[in-house]
Short mmCIF file of C-alpha atoms and ligand atoms in Angstrom, two decimals:
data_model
loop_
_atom_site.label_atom_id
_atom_site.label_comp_id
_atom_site.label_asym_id
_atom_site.label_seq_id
_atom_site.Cartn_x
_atom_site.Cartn_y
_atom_site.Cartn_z
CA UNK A 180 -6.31 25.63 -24.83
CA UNK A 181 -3.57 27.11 -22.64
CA UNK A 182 -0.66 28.80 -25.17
CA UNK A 183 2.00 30.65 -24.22
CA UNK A 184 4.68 32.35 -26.22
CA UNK A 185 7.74 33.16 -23.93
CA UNK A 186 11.24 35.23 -25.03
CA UNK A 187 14.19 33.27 -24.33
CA UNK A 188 17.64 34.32 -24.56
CA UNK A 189 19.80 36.89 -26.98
CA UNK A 190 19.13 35.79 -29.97
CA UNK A 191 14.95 36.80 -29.97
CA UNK A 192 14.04 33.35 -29.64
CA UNK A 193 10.64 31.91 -28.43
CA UNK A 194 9.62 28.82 -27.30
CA UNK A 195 6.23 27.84 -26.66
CA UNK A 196 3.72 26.15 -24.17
CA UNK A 197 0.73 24.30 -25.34
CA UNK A 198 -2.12 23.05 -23.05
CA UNK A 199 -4.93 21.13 -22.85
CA UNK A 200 -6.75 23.53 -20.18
CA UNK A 201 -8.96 20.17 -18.52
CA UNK A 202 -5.98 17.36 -18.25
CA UNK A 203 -3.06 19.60 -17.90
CA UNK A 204 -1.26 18.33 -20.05
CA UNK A 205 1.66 19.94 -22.05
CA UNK A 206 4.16 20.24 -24.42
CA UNK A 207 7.04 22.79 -24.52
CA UNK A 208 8.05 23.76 -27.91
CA UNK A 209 12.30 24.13 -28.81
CA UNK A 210 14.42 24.52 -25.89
CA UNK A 211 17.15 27.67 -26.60
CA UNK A 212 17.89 29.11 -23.51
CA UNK A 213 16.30 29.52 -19.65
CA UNK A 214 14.13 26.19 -19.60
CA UNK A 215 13.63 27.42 -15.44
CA UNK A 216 11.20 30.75 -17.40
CA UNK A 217 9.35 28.22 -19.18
CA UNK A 218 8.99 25.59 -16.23
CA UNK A 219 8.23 28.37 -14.09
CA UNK A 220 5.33 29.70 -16.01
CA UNK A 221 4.30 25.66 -16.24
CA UNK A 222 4.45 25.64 -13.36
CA UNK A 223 2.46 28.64 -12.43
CA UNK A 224 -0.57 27.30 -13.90
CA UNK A 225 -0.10 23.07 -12.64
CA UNK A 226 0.99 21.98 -16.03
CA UNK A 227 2.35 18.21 -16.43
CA UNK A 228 5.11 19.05 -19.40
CA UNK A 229 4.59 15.29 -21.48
CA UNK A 230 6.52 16.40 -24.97
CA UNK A 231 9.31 18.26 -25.80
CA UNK A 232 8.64 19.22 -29.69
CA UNK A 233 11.61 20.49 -31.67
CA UNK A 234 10.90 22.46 -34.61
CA UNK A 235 14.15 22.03 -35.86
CA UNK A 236 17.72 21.28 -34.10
CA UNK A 237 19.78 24.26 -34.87
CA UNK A 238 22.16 25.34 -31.54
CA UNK A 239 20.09 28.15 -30.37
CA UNK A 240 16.37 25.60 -30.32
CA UNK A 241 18.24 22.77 -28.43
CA UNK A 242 20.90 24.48 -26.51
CA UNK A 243 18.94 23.87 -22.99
CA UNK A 244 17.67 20.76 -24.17
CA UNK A 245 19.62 18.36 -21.79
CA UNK A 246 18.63 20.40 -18.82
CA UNK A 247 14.98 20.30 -19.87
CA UNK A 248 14.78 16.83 -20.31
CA UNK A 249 16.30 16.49 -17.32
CA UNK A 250 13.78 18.73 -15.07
CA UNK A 251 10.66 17.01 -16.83
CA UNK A 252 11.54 13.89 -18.03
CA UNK A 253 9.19 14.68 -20.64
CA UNK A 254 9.40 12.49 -24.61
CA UNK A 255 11.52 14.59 -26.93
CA UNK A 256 9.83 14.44 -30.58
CA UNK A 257 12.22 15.26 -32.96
CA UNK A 258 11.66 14.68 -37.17
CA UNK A 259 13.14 12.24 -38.53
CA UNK A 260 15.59 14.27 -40.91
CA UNK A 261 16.75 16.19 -37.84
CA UNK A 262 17.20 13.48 -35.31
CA UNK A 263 20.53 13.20 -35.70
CA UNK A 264 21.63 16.05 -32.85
CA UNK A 265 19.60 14.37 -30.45
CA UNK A 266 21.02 11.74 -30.80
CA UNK A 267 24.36 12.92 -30.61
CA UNK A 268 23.21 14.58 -27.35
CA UNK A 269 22.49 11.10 -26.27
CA UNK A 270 19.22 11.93 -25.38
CA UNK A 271 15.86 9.37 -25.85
CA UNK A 272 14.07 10.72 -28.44
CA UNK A 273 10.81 9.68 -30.77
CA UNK A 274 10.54 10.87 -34.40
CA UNK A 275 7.77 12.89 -36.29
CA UNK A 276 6.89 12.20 -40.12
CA UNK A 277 4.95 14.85 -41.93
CA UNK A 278 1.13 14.87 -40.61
CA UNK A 279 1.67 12.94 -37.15
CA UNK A 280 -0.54 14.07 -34.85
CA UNK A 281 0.25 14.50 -31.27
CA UNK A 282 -2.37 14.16 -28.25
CA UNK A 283 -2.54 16.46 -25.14
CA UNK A 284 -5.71 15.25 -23.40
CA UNK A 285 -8.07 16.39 -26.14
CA UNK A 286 -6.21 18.85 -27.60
CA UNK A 287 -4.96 17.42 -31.21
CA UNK A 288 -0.97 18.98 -32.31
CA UNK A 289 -0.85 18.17 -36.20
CA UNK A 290 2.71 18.23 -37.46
CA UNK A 291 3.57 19.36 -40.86
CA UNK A 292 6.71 18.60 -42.38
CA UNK A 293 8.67 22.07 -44.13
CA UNK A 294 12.08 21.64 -44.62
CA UNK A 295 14.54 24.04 -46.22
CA UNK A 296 16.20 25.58 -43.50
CA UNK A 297 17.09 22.57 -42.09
CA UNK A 298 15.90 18.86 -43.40
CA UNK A 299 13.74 18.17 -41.22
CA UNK A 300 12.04 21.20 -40.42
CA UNK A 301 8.79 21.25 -39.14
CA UNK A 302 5.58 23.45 -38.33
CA UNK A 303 3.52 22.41 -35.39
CA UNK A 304 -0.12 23.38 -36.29
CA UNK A 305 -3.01 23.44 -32.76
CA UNK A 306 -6.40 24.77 -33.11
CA UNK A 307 -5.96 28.17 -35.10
CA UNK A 308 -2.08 28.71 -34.24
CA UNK A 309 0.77 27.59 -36.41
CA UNK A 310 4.04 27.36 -34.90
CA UNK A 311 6.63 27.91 -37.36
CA UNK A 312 9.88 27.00 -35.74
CA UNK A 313 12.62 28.85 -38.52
CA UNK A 314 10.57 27.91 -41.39
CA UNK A 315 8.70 31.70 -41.75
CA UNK A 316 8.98 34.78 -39.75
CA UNK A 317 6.78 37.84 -39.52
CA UNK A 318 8.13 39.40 -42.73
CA UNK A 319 10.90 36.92 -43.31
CA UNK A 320 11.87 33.74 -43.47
CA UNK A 321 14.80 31.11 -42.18
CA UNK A 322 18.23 31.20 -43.32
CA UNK A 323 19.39 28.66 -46.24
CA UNK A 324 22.87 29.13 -46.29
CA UNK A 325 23.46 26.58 -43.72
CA UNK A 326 24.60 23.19 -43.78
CA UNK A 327 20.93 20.96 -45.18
CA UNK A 328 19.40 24.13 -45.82
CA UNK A 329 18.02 24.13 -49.38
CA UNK A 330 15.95 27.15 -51.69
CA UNK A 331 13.39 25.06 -53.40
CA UNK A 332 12.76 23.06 -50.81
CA UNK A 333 11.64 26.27 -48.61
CA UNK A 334 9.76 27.49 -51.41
CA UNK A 335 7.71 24.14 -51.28
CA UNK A 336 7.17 24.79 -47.65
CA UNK A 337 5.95 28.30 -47.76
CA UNK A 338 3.52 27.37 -50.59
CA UNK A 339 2.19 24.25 -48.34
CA UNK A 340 1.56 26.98 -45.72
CA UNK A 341 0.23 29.95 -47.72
CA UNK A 342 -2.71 27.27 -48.34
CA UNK A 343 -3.34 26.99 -45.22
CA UNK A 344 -6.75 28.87 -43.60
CA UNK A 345 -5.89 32.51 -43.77
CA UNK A 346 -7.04 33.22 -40.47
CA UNK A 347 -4.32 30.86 -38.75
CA UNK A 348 -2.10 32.55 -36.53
CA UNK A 349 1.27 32.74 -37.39
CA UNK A 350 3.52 31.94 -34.30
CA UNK A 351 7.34 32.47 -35.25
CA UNK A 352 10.96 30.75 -33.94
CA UNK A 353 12.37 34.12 -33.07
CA UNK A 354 11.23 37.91 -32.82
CA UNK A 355 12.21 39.41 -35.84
CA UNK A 356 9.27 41.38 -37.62
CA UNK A 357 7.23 44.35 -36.93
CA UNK A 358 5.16 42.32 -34.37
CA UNK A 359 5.54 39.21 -32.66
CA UNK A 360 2.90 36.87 -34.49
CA UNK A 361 0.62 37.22 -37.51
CA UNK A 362 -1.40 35.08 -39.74
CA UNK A 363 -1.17 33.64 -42.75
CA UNK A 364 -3.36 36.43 -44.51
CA UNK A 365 -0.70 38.76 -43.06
CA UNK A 366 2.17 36.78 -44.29
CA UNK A 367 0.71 36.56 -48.07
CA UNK A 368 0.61 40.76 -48.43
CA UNK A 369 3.49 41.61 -46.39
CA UNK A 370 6.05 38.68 -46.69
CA UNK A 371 8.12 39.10 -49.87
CA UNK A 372 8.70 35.34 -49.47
CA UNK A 373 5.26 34.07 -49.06
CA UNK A 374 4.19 36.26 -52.52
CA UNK A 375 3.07 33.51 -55.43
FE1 LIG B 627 17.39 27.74 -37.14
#
């Protein structure tokens, strides 16, 4: 597997690149800001971008999504309780349910619903890496306070994840711990949140 994690923007944000390393096939995950760094680095290694996965739709994970689309042409996959900016963005879009699975070449992208801060919230889990989109943080978590955000429903989420393998690397929306990934092991003793 190729994966990438690439800084994008002022607000600490990070998209990601997933690969399947024989067919070349990718998808980039959220689209904040400078979608010519992440094509460049695609490019830089002869990837063919097929998805666009969005872990959630708040301004700064689809503010460069227009222009993306527009460079790659590649399927936007959206979930279904956050598909509504897309489509007000007029864009084509598909949407995720909870446990979808998604198919570069071999490589197998399982999504898992976790909403609370937003509806339709989701983690993007490949081989040992978890991409956690706004959900949980190094240290932290995602806001609640805005609009569809919701308490229990986060709490739900971080307890569907802290079952997860502890070993799984934790692979965040924006760089706002100590360090810029973890794991779930990591999360459990030094994540206030993540504590049950
Ligand atoms: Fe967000």
């Amino acid at each position: 597997m190729i994966f990438e994690q690439v800084e994008v923007g002022d607000m600490q944000n990070f998209c990601y690149i997933i690969a399947d390393e024989k067919s070349k096939e990718a998808a980039i995950v959220d689209a904040g800001w400078e979608p010519e760094k992440l094509l460049k680095t695609a490019k830089s290694k002869n990837l063919k971008i097929k998805y666009i996965l969005l872990t959630h739709t708040h301004y700064d994970h689809i503010n460069s999504l227009a222009k993306l689309f527009e460079l790659t042409r590649a399927k936007i996959l959206v979930h279904e309780n956050d598909a509504d900016s897309v489509e007000n963005l007029g864009l084509p879009y598909g949407k995720l349910k909870d446990k979808n699975e998604i198919n570069l070449g071999k490589l197998k992208i399982k999504v898992l619903h976790t909403p609370g801060h937003t509806p339709g919230s989701v983690c993007y889990l490949v081989e040992n890496k978890l991409i956690t989109g706004d959900t949980l943080f190094v240290e932290a978590v995602g806001r609640i306070d805005l609009p569809g955000g919701s308490k229990e429903e986060l709490l739900d989420s971080l307890k569907k994840l802290s079952k997860l393998d502890g070993k799984i690397e934790i692979c965040p929306g924006h760089d706002y711990g100590s360090r810029k990934n973890s794991t779930i092991d990591y999360e459990k003793k030094n994540n206030p949140f993540m504590r049950f």
